[in-house]
Amino acid sequence: MKEFSSDRIIELKTPLSIEDIINLRSGNRISISGYIYTARDTAHKRLMELIKSDRELPFPLKGQVIYYVGPSPAPPGRVIGSAGPTTSYRMDPYTPKLLEMGLKGMIGKGRRSDAVREAMVRYRAIYMAATGGAGALISRAVRESTTVAYEDLGPEAVRRLKVERFPAIVVNDILGNDLYEKGQKQYQILS
Amino acid sequence: MRRISTKTVIQAVRDLAISANLELGKDVIHAFEEALEKEISPSGKAILAQLIDNAQIAREEKIPICQDTGLVTIFVDLGQEVSIVGGDFKAALEEGIREGYSKGFLRKSVCHPFTRKNTGDNTPLIAHIEIVPGDKLKICVVPKGGGSENMSRVFMLPPSAGWQGVKEHVVRTVNEAGPNPCPPTIVGVGIGGNFEQSAFLSKKALLRPLGSRNSNPELDQMEKELLEEINKTGIGPQGLGGRITSLGAHIIMMPCHIASLPLGINIQCHASRHMEVTL
């Protein structure tokens, strides 16, 4: 199969298989539909504690996508409040283990650590960016939201979201390319 | 003495908290539109167009511009001829935030530093209260997200570093932050004072409307130079590459100790939210 060109928007359906992501490249614009799970700082810490003590996780990891988000409360008549990505590096210490266990995609914003980038290549997974600070716009792609764990964490609870045409861009692909590095190099002016 | 009741303060803070989170300032939207014209990177242009749409959706559908409705800072100018009646002034600010964040369906983003247990009502807040001449009370509510605040820095430079050193540290801070603080950013710079004052000034500098000139011609020139250097980094909107990394660089400067050159750098994401009222 040929690599996708960068001007087309590629449809992705979750859960993801290796075939779904093998030809995706850093810079590809994508549109995600299906179920994704939300988890951020404290939820990650709790997931790691479960993994360490060999207990069952509140949701399956294999082939799944985690969205780093803590949405604002849903006003009456809405599924969710504002729901843009949070900065991803804070989840870096926990991510290689989740990738080893079969996590296939992550949506957030900002750079990942070398360890996470290496783990994405090793376990064949991708990292995608959504537009930070565009939470009102992004909330339109969320059709259902169900809390599946850690309700006590409020905005940090783990939710299962049904999304339709969620807009994102591939930052890190399975070959180890990084859009932030590539993009900055292309536009920087060296004096 | 002019009397202002805490009830009035609570209502004002509540309304400001909600409107600040739902309605992006015209100056910021105008800066997006200008940036969209200047930006040469296709992904940068696409992001800027999304931000303009996002502000419109937030305003029309009454949901927050960004889900990170922040830890709140409130700047207060309290006229020395005003008497606050009916209770504790700081408690009134807090109650206003509590009510605004509950009624406005805003995210509660404040927690214990170690247990990370959420306080549940987005309090406490940070209040900077200044006593000024007159009989007016000005309240400015600033909800600021964690992503951009995390990328902010204070440096205690040696005096020999000079303006060149200040510029290098600002550009390095912007470069290290990269995509993390949601560019295009606004960079607040506080020069002089002491350790905490430089940080305070850097945040205060963010409140000046985008696109406005610094009233001091020397600082105005420095701001231009700084913004040009920042926009040479190539970080661009959301860090995906581009020429618009920051929409503005604002400087406030004051004298400092003969041994010091304090430098505060407060990075503000593109969702630059603040709303004020004068009572």
Short mmCIF file of C-alpha atoms in Angstrom, two decimals:
data_model
loop_
_atom_site.label_atom_id
_atom_site.label_comp_id
_atom_site.label_asym_id
_atom_site.label_seq_id
_atom_site.Cartn_x
_atom_site.Cartn_y
_atom_site.Cartn_z
CA MET A 1 0.00 0.00 0.00
CA LYS A 2 1.20 3.50 -0.82
CA GLU A 3 1.86 6.14 1.79
CA PHE A 4 -0.98 8.64 2.17
CA SER A 5 -0.44 12.11 0.75
CA SER A 6 -0.46 14.92 3.28
CA ASP A 7 -3.32 17.00 1.86
CA ARG A 8 -6.00 14.34 2.22
CA ILE A 9 -7.85 13.73 5.46
CA ILE A 10 -7.57 10.07 6.39
CA GLU A 11 -10.45 8.37 8.15
CA LEU A 12 -9.48 6.22 11.12
CA LYS A 13 -11.85 3.88 12.99
CA THR A 14 -11.11 2.66 16.50
CA PRO A 15 -10.02 0.19 17.79
CA LEU A 16 -6.84 0.40 15.72
CA SER A 17 -5.01 -2.50 14.16
CA ILE A 18 -1.45 -2.37 12.92
CA GLU A 19 -2.80 -2.28 9.35
CA ASP A 20 -4.70 0.91 10.18
CA ILE A 21 -1.59 2.80 11.23
CA ILE A 22 1.33 1.22 9.40
CA ASN A 23 1.11 3.66 6.47
CA LEU A 24 0.27 6.75 8.48
CA ARG A 25 3.03 9.31 8.47
CA SER A 26 3.95 12.25 10.61
CA GLY A 27 2.01 15.26 9.20
CA ASN A 28 -1.00 13.29 7.94
CA ARG A 29 -4.31 14.89 8.84
CA ILE A 30 -6.76 12.37 10.26
CA SER A 31 -10.35 12.10 11.34
CA ILE A 32 -11.13 9.58 14.08
CA SER A 33 -14.44 7.81 14.64
CA GLY A 34 -15.41 5.17 17.20
CA TYR A 35 -14.71 4.85 20.91
CA ILE A 36 -11.74 6.43 22.66
CA TYR A 37 -10.86 6.63 26.37
CA THR A 38 -9.94 9.72 28.35
CA ALA A 39 -7.15 9.62 30.92
CA ARG A 40 -4.76 12.22 32.26
CA ASP A 41 -2.35 12.65 35.17
CA THR A 42 -3.94 10.95 38.17
CA ALA A 43 -5.81 8.34 36.11
CA HIS A 44 -2.47 7.25 34.61
CA LYS A 45 -0.96 6.96 38.07
CA ARG A 46 -3.85 4.75 39.18
CA LEU A 47 -3.68 2.58 36.04
CA MET A 48 0.03 1.96 36.74
CA GLU A 49 -0.75 0.93 40.31
CA LEU A 50 -3.26 -1.64 38.98
CA ILE A 51 -0.74 -2.92 36.44
CA LYS A 52 1.99 -3.26 39.08
CA SER A 53 -0.28 -5.31 41.34
CA ASP A 54 -1.47 -7.37 38.35
CA ARG A 55 -5.10 -6.32 38.66
CA GLU A 56 -7.66 -5.81 35.91
CA LEU A 57 -7.82 -2.39 34.23
CA PRO A 58 -11.14 -0.48 33.97
CA PHE A 59 -10.89 -0.61 30.17
CA PRO A 60 -9.05 -2.75 27.62
CA LEU A 61 -5.79 -1.34 26.22
CA LYS A 62 -5.29 -3.55 23.18
CA GLY A 63 -5.81 -1.54 19.99
CA GLN A 64 -7.27 1.39 21.92
CA VAL A 65 -6.70 5.13 21.80
CA ILE A 66 -6.27 7.28 24.92
CA TYR A 67 -7.18 10.96 24.72
CA TYR A 68 -5.42 13.19 27.24
CA VAL A 69 -8.30 15.43 28.25
CA GLY A 70 -10.10 16.73 31.30
CA PRO A 71 -13.32 18.16 29.86
CA SER A 72 -15.31 20.94 31.46
CA PRO A 73 -18.71 19.85 32.88
CA ALA A 74 -21.50 19.26 30.36
CA PRO A 75 -24.13 22.02 30.51
CA PRO A 76 -27.77 20.83 30.25
CA GLY A 77 -28.55 19.46 26.80
CA ARG A 78 -24.93 18.74 25.88
CA VAL A 79 -22.97 15.49 25.91
CA ILE A 80 -19.78 17.12 27.15
CA GLY A 81 -18.36 20.57 27.87
CA SER A 82 -15.25 22.01 26.28
CA ALA A 83 -12.92 19.11 25.48
CA GLY A 84 -9.52 19.98 24.00
CA PRO A 85 -6.23 18.14 24.66
CA THR A 86 -3.93 18.66 27.63
CA THR A 87 -0.12 18.67 27.39
CA SER A 88 1.12 15.12 26.92
CA TYR A 89 4.63 15.06 28.46
CA ARG A 90 3.19 14.62 31.95
CA MET A 91 1.97 11.16 30.92
CA ASP A 92 5.40 10.16 29.52
CA PRO A 93 6.60 8.24 32.61
CA TYR A 94 3.61 5.89 32.34
CA THR A 95 3.26 5.58 28.56
CA PRO A 96 5.89 2.96 27.52
CA LYS A 97 4.25 0.36 29.79
CA LEU A 98 0.81 1.07 28.30
CA LEU A 99 2.23 0.77 24.78
CA GLU A 100 3.83 -2.55 25.72
CA MET A 101 0.37 -3.72 26.81
CA GLY A 102 -1.15 -2.94 23.41
CA LEU A 103 -2.20 0.71 23.44
CA LYS A 104 -2.10 1.78 19.77
CA GLY A 105 -2.76 5.52 19.82
CA MET A 106 -2.63 8.62 21.95
CA ILE A 107 -4.16 12.04 21.34
CA GLY A 108 -2.76 15.09 23.13
CA LYS A 109 -0.58 18.10 22.44
CA GLY A 110 3.12 18.79 22.83
CA ARG A 111 6.33 16.82 22.59
CA ARG A 112 6.90 13.30 23.91
CA SER A 113 10.03 12.00 25.63
CA ASP A 114 12.67 9.95 23.83
CA ALA A 115 11.56 6.89 25.83
CA VAL A 116 7.98 7.27 24.58
CA ARG A 117 9.12 7.83 21.00
CA GLU A 118 11.28 4.71 21.12
CA ALA A 119 8.40 2.71 22.63
CA MET A 120 6.09 3.86 19.82
CA VAL A 121 8.53 2.47 17.26
CA ARG A 122 9.09 -0.76 19.21
CA TYR A 123 5.41 -1.50 19.89
CA ARG A 124 4.12 0.14 16.70
CA ALA A 125 1.81 2.88 17.91
CA ILE A 126 1.16 6.49 16.95
CA TYR A 127 0.82 9.84 18.71
CA MET A 128 -1.63 12.38 17.36
CA ALA A 129 -2.20 16.03 18.20
CA ALA A 130 -5.53 17.79 18.49
CA THR A 131 -5.65 21.58 18.58
CA GLY A 132 -4.97 22.78 22.10
CA GLY A 133 -7.32 25.50 23.23
CA ALA A 134 -9.98 24.60 20.67
CA GLY A 135 -12.12 22.74 23.20
CA ALA A 136 -15.42 24.23 22.07
CA LEU A 137 -14.80 23.20 18.46
CA ILE A 138 -13.57 19.71 19.38
CA SER A 139 -16.55 19.04 21.67
CA ARG A 140 -18.74 18.90 18.55
CA ALA A 141 -17.04 15.63 17.56
CA VAL A 142 -18.06 13.94 20.82
CA ARG A 143 -21.39 12.10 20.55
CA GLU A 144 -21.50 10.16 23.84
CA SER A 145 -19.61 10.29 27.11
CA THR A 146 -19.74 7.64 29.84
CA THR A 147 -17.66 7.62 32.99
CA VAL A 148 -16.00 4.21 33.30
CA ALA A 149 -13.70 4.74 36.31
CA TYR A 150 -12.40 7.12 38.97
CA GLU A 151 -15.48 9.31 39.21
CA ASP A 152 -13.96 10.81 42.37
CA LEU A 153 -11.34 12.52 40.19
CA GLY A 154 -13.93 14.84 38.65
CA PRO A 155 -12.43 16.26 35.44
CA GLU A 156 -9.71 13.60 35.63
CA ALA A 157 -12.11 10.62 35.62
CA VAL A 158 -11.72 7.98 32.89
CA ARG A 159 -14.47 8.40 30.31
CA ARG A 160 -15.42 6.40 27.26
CA LEU A 161 -16.17 8.81 24.44
CA LYS A 162 -17.95 8.01 21.22
CA VAL A 163 -16.45 10.35 18.65
CA GLU A 164 -17.32 11.08 15.04
CA ARG A 165 -14.77 12.68 12.73
CA PHE A 166 -12.56 13.89 15.56
CA PRO A 167 -9.91 16.14 13.90
CA ALA A 168 -6.23 15.42 14.60
CA ILE A 169 -2.82 15.27 12.96
CA VAL A 170 -0.17 12.54 13.22
CA VAL A 171 2.87 13.80 15.16
CA ASN A 172 4.85 10.58 15.72
CA ASP A 173 4.51 7.64 13.33
CA ILE A 174 5.75 4.07 13.71
CA LEU A 175 9.03 4.97 11.94
CA GLY A 176 9.98 7.47 14.63
CA ASN A 177 9.31 10.66 12.65
CA ASP A 178 8.32 13.74 14.65
CA LEU A 179 6.19 16.51 13.18
CA TYR A 180 7.24 19.10 15.77
CA GLU A 181 10.92 18.69 14.84
CA LYS A 182 10.21 18.59 11.12
CA GLY A 183 7.79 21.56 11.19
CA GLN A 184 10.03 23.83 13.23
CA LYS A 185 13.07 23.07 11.06
CA GLN A 186 11.13 23.91 7.93
CA TYR A 187 10.12 27.37 9.13
CA GLN A 188 12.91 28.54 11.41
CA ILE A 189 15.00 31.50 10.30
CA LEU A 190 18.64 31.10 11.29
CA SER A 191 20.35 34.42 11.86
CA MET B 1 -16.00 57.01 52.01
CA ARG B 2 -17.90 55.20 49.27
CA ARG B 3 -19.41 51.93 50.46
CA ILE B 4 -19.40 48.81 48.24
CA SER B 5 -21.00 45.66 49.61
CA THR B 6 -19.42 42.22 49.42
CA LYS B 7 -22.64 41.09 47.72
CA THR B 8 -21.83 43.39 44.78
CA VAL B 9 -18.29 42.02 44.72
CA ILE B 10 -19.50 38.41 44.67
CA GLN B 11 -21.87 39.08 41.76
CA ALA B 12 -19.22 40.94 39.79
CA VAL B 13 -16.62 38.20 40.22
CA ARG B 14 -19.14 35.48 39.37
CA ASP B 15 -20.18 37.21 36.13
CA LEU B 16 -16.58 38.00 35.16
CA ALA B 17 -15.49 34.38 35.73
CA ILE B 18 -18.19 33.13 33.36
CA SER B 19 -17.78 35.76 30.64
CA ALA B 20 -13.96 35.54 30.70
CA ASN B 21 -14.15 31.82 29.96
CA LEU B 22 -16.80 32.06 27.24
CA GLU B 23 -15.94 35.25 25.38
CA LEU B 24 -12.51 35.76 23.90
CA GLY B 25 -11.45 39.42 23.68
CA LYS B 26 -11.85 41.24 20.35
CA ASP B 27 -8.14 42.12 20.47
CA VAL B 28 -7.24 38.43 20.52
CA ILE B 29 -9.62 37.51 17.69
CA HIS B 30 -8.26 40.41 15.65
CA ALA B 31 -4.71 39.14 16.30
CA PHE B 32 -5.76 35.66 15.02
CA GLU B 33 -7.13 37.26 11.83
CA GLU B 34 -3.92 39.20 11.27
CA ALA B 35 -1.83 36.12 11.99
CA LEU B 36 -3.89 34.12 9.49
CA GLU B 37 -2.91 36.62 6.79
CA LYS B 38 0.77 36.62 7.71
CA GLU B 39 1.27 32.89 8.38
CA ILE B 40 2.83 31.00 5.48
CA SER B 41 2.59 27.44 6.81
CA PRO B 42 -0.56 25.59 5.64
CA SER B 43 -0.95 23.74 8.95
CA GLY B 44 -0.43 27.03 10.81
CA LYS B 45 -3.17 28.66 8.74
CA ALA B 46 -5.50 25.72 9.39
CA ILE B 47 -4.92 26.02 13.15
CA LEU B 48 -5.55 29.79 13.17
CA ALA B 49 -8.80 29.28 11.25
CA GLN B 50 -9.83 26.67 13.85
CA LEU B 51 -9.11 29.12 16.67
CA ILE B 52 -11.32 31.78 15.07
CA ASP B 53 -14.14 29.21 14.68
CA ASN B 54 -13.58 27.96 18.22
CA ALA B 55 -14.01 31.45 19.72
CA GLN B 56 -17.26 31.88 17.80
CA ILE B 57 -18.63 28.48 18.87
CA ALA B 58 -17.75 29.19 22.51
CA ARG B 59 -19.49 32.57 22.44
CA GLU B 60 -22.61 31.36 20.62
CA GLU B 61 -23.06 28.00 22.33
CA LYS B 62 -21.96 29.28 25.73
CA ILE B 63 -19.30 26.70 26.46
CA PRO B 64 -15.74 27.45 27.54
CA ILE B 65 -13.21 28.48 24.88
CA CYS B 66 -10.84 25.94 26.45
CA GLN B 67 -11.67 23.13 28.88
CA ASP B 68 -8.82 24.32 31.08
CA THR B 69 -10.66 27.14 32.78
CA GLY B 70 -7.63 27.59 34.94
CA LEU B 71 -6.51 28.56 38.37
CA VAL B 72 -7.85 32.09 38.74
CA THR B 73 -5.76 35.17 39.37
CA ILE B 74 -7.65 38.33 40.29
CA PHE B 75 -6.06 41.76 39.95
CA VAL B 76 -7.79 44.32 42.16
CA ASP B 77 -7.30 48.10 42.19
CA LEU B 78 -9.01 49.21 45.37
CA GLY B 79 -9.61 52.95 45.67
CA GLN B 80 -8.47 54.21 49.06
CA GLU B 81 -11.78 56.02 49.47
CA VAL B 82 -13.77 52.80 49.16
CA SER B 83 -15.03 50.96 52.18
CA ILE B 84 -15.97 47.31 51.67
CA VAL B 85 -18.98 46.46 53.80
CA GLY B 86 -20.89 43.29 54.62
CA GLY B 87 -18.05 40.87 55.19
CA ASP B 88 -14.53 39.75 54.32
CA PHE B 89 -13.36 41.07 50.91
CA LYS B 90 -11.12 38.11 50.06
CA ALA B 91 -13.88 35.68 51.04
CA ALA B 92 -16.17 37.57 48.64
CA LEU B 93 -13.71 37.11 45.77
CA GLU B 94 -13.58 33.42 46.60
CA GLU B 95 -17.36 33.10 46.79
CA GLY B 96 -17.66 34.81 43.39
CA ILE B 97 -15.33 32.24 41.86
CA ARG B 98 -17.12 29.37 43.61
CA GLU B 99 -20.48 30.53 42.21
CA GLY B 100 -19.15 31.35 38.74
CA TYR B 101 -17.42 28.01 38.30
CA SER B 102 -20.51 26.12 39.45
CA LYS B 103 -23.16 28.10 37.55
CA GLY B 104 -21.05 28.50 34.44
CA PHE B 105 -20.21 24.77 34.12
CA LEU B 106 -16.53 25.64 34.27
CA ARG B 107 -13.93 23.01 35.10
CA LYS B 108 -12.64 22.81 38.65
CA SER B 109 -8.90 22.61 38.14
CA VAL B 110 -7.42 23.15 41.62
CA CYS B 111 -6.00 20.35 43.77
CA HIS B 112 -3.73 19.44 46.71
CA PRO B 113 -0.08 19.51 45.55
CA PHE B 114 0.67 15.94 46.65
CA THR B 115 -2.55 13.96 47.08
CA ARG B 116 -3.92 15.71 43.94
CA LYS B 117 -7.37 15.73 45.57
CA ASN B 118 -9.50 18.36 43.81
CA THR B 119 -10.75 21.17 46.08
CA GLY B 120 -14.04 20.82 44.18
CA ASP B 121 -14.90 24.50 43.70
CA ASN B 122 -11.87 25.97 41.92
CA THR B 123 -10.73 27.83 45.03
CA PRO B 124 -8.45 29.11 46.38
CA LEU B 125 -7.52 31.84 43.93
CA ILE B 126 -4.54 34.18 43.74
CA ALA B 127 -5.45 37.82 44.51
CA HIS B 128 -3.17 40.78 43.85
CA ILE B 129 -4.70 43.73 45.65
CA GLU B 130 -3.36 47.20 45.10
CA ILE B 131 -4.54 50.28 46.97
CA VAL B 132 -4.92 53.19 44.54
CA PRO B 133 -6.22 56.78 44.79
CA GLY B 134 -9.93 57.38 44.22
CA ASP B 135 -13.30 55.84 45.08
CA LYS B 136 -13.49 53.11 42.45
CA LEU B 137 -12.99 49.35 42.66
CA LYS B 138 -11.53 47.64 39.59
CA ILE B 139 -11.63 43.85 39.42
CA CYS B 140 -9.93 41.87 36.66
CA VAL B 141 -10.47 38.10 36.57
CA VAL B 142 -7.79 36.07 34.79
CA PRO B 143 -8.40 32.33 34.34
CA LYS B 144 -5.09 30.90 33.08
CA GLY B 145 -4.47 27.31 32.06
CA GLY B 146 -1.78 25.04 33.49
CA GLY B 147 -0.10 24.23 30.17
CA SER B 148 1.22 27.72 29.54
CA GLU B 149 1.86 28.50 33.20
CA ASN B 150 4.09 25.37 33.40
CA MET B 151 6.31 26.78 30.64
CA SER B 152 6.87 30.12 32.44
CA ARG B 153 10.20 30.93 34.13
CA VAL B 154 12.08 33.32 36.41
CA PHE B 155 15.80 33.96 35.91
CA MET B 156 18.05 35.96 38.22
CA LEU B 157 20.56 37.16 35.62
CA PRO B 158 23.87 38.86 36.33
CA PRO B 159 23.73 42.57 35.44
CA SER B 160 26.37 41.95 32.76
CA ALA B 161 23.80 39.90 30.80
CA GLY B 162 22.04 43.10 29.75
CA TRP B 163 19.30 43.31 27.13
CA GLN B 164 21.12 40.75 24.98
CA GLY B 165 21.00 38.24 27.86
CA VAL B 166 17.33 38.98 28.50
CA LYS B 167 16.50 38.38 24.83
CA GLU B 168 18.45 35.12 24.74
CA HIS B 169 16.68 33.80 27.85
CA VAL B 170 13.24 34.71 26.52
CA VAL B 171 13.90 33.05 23.15
CA ARG B 172 15.40 29.98 24.85
CA THR B 173 12.34 29.70 27.11
CA VAL B 174 10.02 29.91 24.10
CA ASN B 175 12.10 27.31 22.25
CA GLU B 176 12.17 24.90 25.16
CA ALA B 177 8.41 25.28 25.58
CA GLY B 178 7.90 24.48 21.87
CA PRO B 179 4.37 23.23 21.24
CA ASN B 180 3.51 22.72 24.93
CA PRO B 181 2.00 26.12 25.91
CA CYS B 182 -0.42 26.19 22.93
CA PRO B 183 1.19 28.65 20.53
CA PRO B 184 0.60 31.19 19.11
CA THR B 185 1.37 32.55 22.56
CA ILE B 186 1.67 35.96 24.14
CA VAL B 187 4.92 36.43 26.03
CA GLY B 188 4.80 38.58 29.16
CA VAL B 189 8.19 39.84 30.29
CA GLY B 190 8.92 41.43 33.67
CA ILE B 191 12.35 43.03 33.93
CA GLY B 192 13.77 44.36 37.20
CA GLY B 193 12.25 44.55 40.66
CA ASN B 194 13.21 41.48 42.65
CA PHE B 195 12.56 37.73 42.39
CA GLU B 196 8.78 37.73 42.93
CA GLN B 197 8.18 41.17 41.42
CA SER B 198 9.64 40.15 38.05
CA ALA B 199 7.21 37.21 37.92
CA PHE B 200 4.31 39.43 38.95
CA LEU B 201 5.16 42.05 36.31
CA SER B 202 5.46 39.39 33.61
CA LYS B 203 1.90 38.27 34.34
CA LYS B 204 0.59 41.81 34.58
CA ALA B 205 2.14 42.57 31.17
CA LEU B 206 -0.23 39.99 29.63
CA LEU B 207 -3.25 42.13 30.49
CA ARG B 208 -2.38 44.87 28.00
CA PRO B 209 -4.57 44.56 24.88
CA LEU B 210 -2.92 42.70 22.01
CA GLY B 211 -1.90 45.01 19.20
CA SER B 212 -1.51 48.00 21.54
CA ARG B 213 1.80 49.85 21.72
CA ASN B 214 3.95 50.15 24.83
CA SER B 215 3.63 53.73 26.11
CA ASN B 216 7.41 53.85 26.62
CA PRO B 217 9.07 54.18 23.16
CA GLU B 218 12.23 52.39 24.32
CA LEU B 219 10.26 49.40 25.59
CA ASP B 220 8.06 49.51 22.49
CA GLN B 221 11.17 49.06 20.34
CA MET B 222 12.41 46.23 22.60
CA GLU B 223 9.06 44.46 22.28
CA LYS B 224 9.28 44.59 18.48
CA GLU B 225 12.79 43.21 18.51
CA LEU B 226 11.82 40.44 20.91
CA LEU B 227 8.75 39.39 18.94
CA GLU B 228 10.80 39.25 15.76
CA GLU B 229 13.38 36.97 17.43
CA ILE B 230 10.64 34.73 18.88
CA ASN B 231 8.98 34.37 15.49
CA LYS B 232 12.27 33.29 13.89
CA THR B 233 12.14 30.06 15.94
CA GLY B 234 9.76 28.48 13.41
CA ILE B 235 7.64 26.83 16.14
CA GLY B 236 4.43 28.23 14.67
CA PRO B 237 0.78 27.67 15.64
CA GLN B 238 0.51 24.61 17.90
CA GLY B 239 4.21 23.92 17.29
CA LEU B 240 3.54 22.33 13.89
CA GLY B 241 5.88 24.79 12.19
CA GLY B 242 5.26 28.34 11.04
CA ARG B 243 6.15 31.98 11.33
CA ILE B 244 3.62 32.99 13.99
CA THR B 245 4.88 31.54 17.25
CA SER B 246 3.73 34.51 19.32
CA LEU B 247 1.09 37.16 18.76
CA GLY B 248 2.80 39.66 21.00
CA ALA B 249 5.62 40.28 23.48
CA HIS B 250 4.74 42.70 26.30
CA ILE B 251 7.35 44.17 28.63
CA ILE B 252 7.05 45.89 31.99
CA MET B 253 10.34 47.16 33.42
CA MET B 254 11.33 48.77 36.72
CA PRO B 255 14.57 49.48 38.60
CA CYS B 256 16.27 46.64 40.47
CA HIS B 257 19.05 46.00 43.04
CA ILE B 258 22.59 47.01 41.95
CA ALA B 259 23.58 43.32 42.09
CA SER B 260 20.63 41.92 40.12
CA LEU B 261 18.86 41.66 36.80
CA PRO B 262 15.63 39.76 37.57
CA LEU B 263 13.72 38.42 34.56
CA GLY B 264 10.22 36.97 34.73
CA ILE B 265 8.75 35.28 31.66
CA ASN B 266 5.07 34.42 31.74
CA ILE B 267 3.86 32.53 28.72
CA GLN B 268 0.19 32.90 27.86
CA CYS B 269 -1.55 30.46 25.52
CA HIS B 270 -3.58 31.84 22.59
CA ALA B 271 -6.72 31.55 24.75
CA SER B 272 -5.78 34.78 26.51
CA ARG B 273 -8.72 35.25 28.82
CA HIS B 274 -9.30 38.17 31.14
CA MET B 275 -12.35 40.26 31.87
CA GLU B 276 -12.60 43.33 34.08
CA VAL B 277 -15.15 45.65 35.58
CA THR B 278 -14.90 48.97 37.41
CA LEU B 279 -17.42 49.43 40.21
#
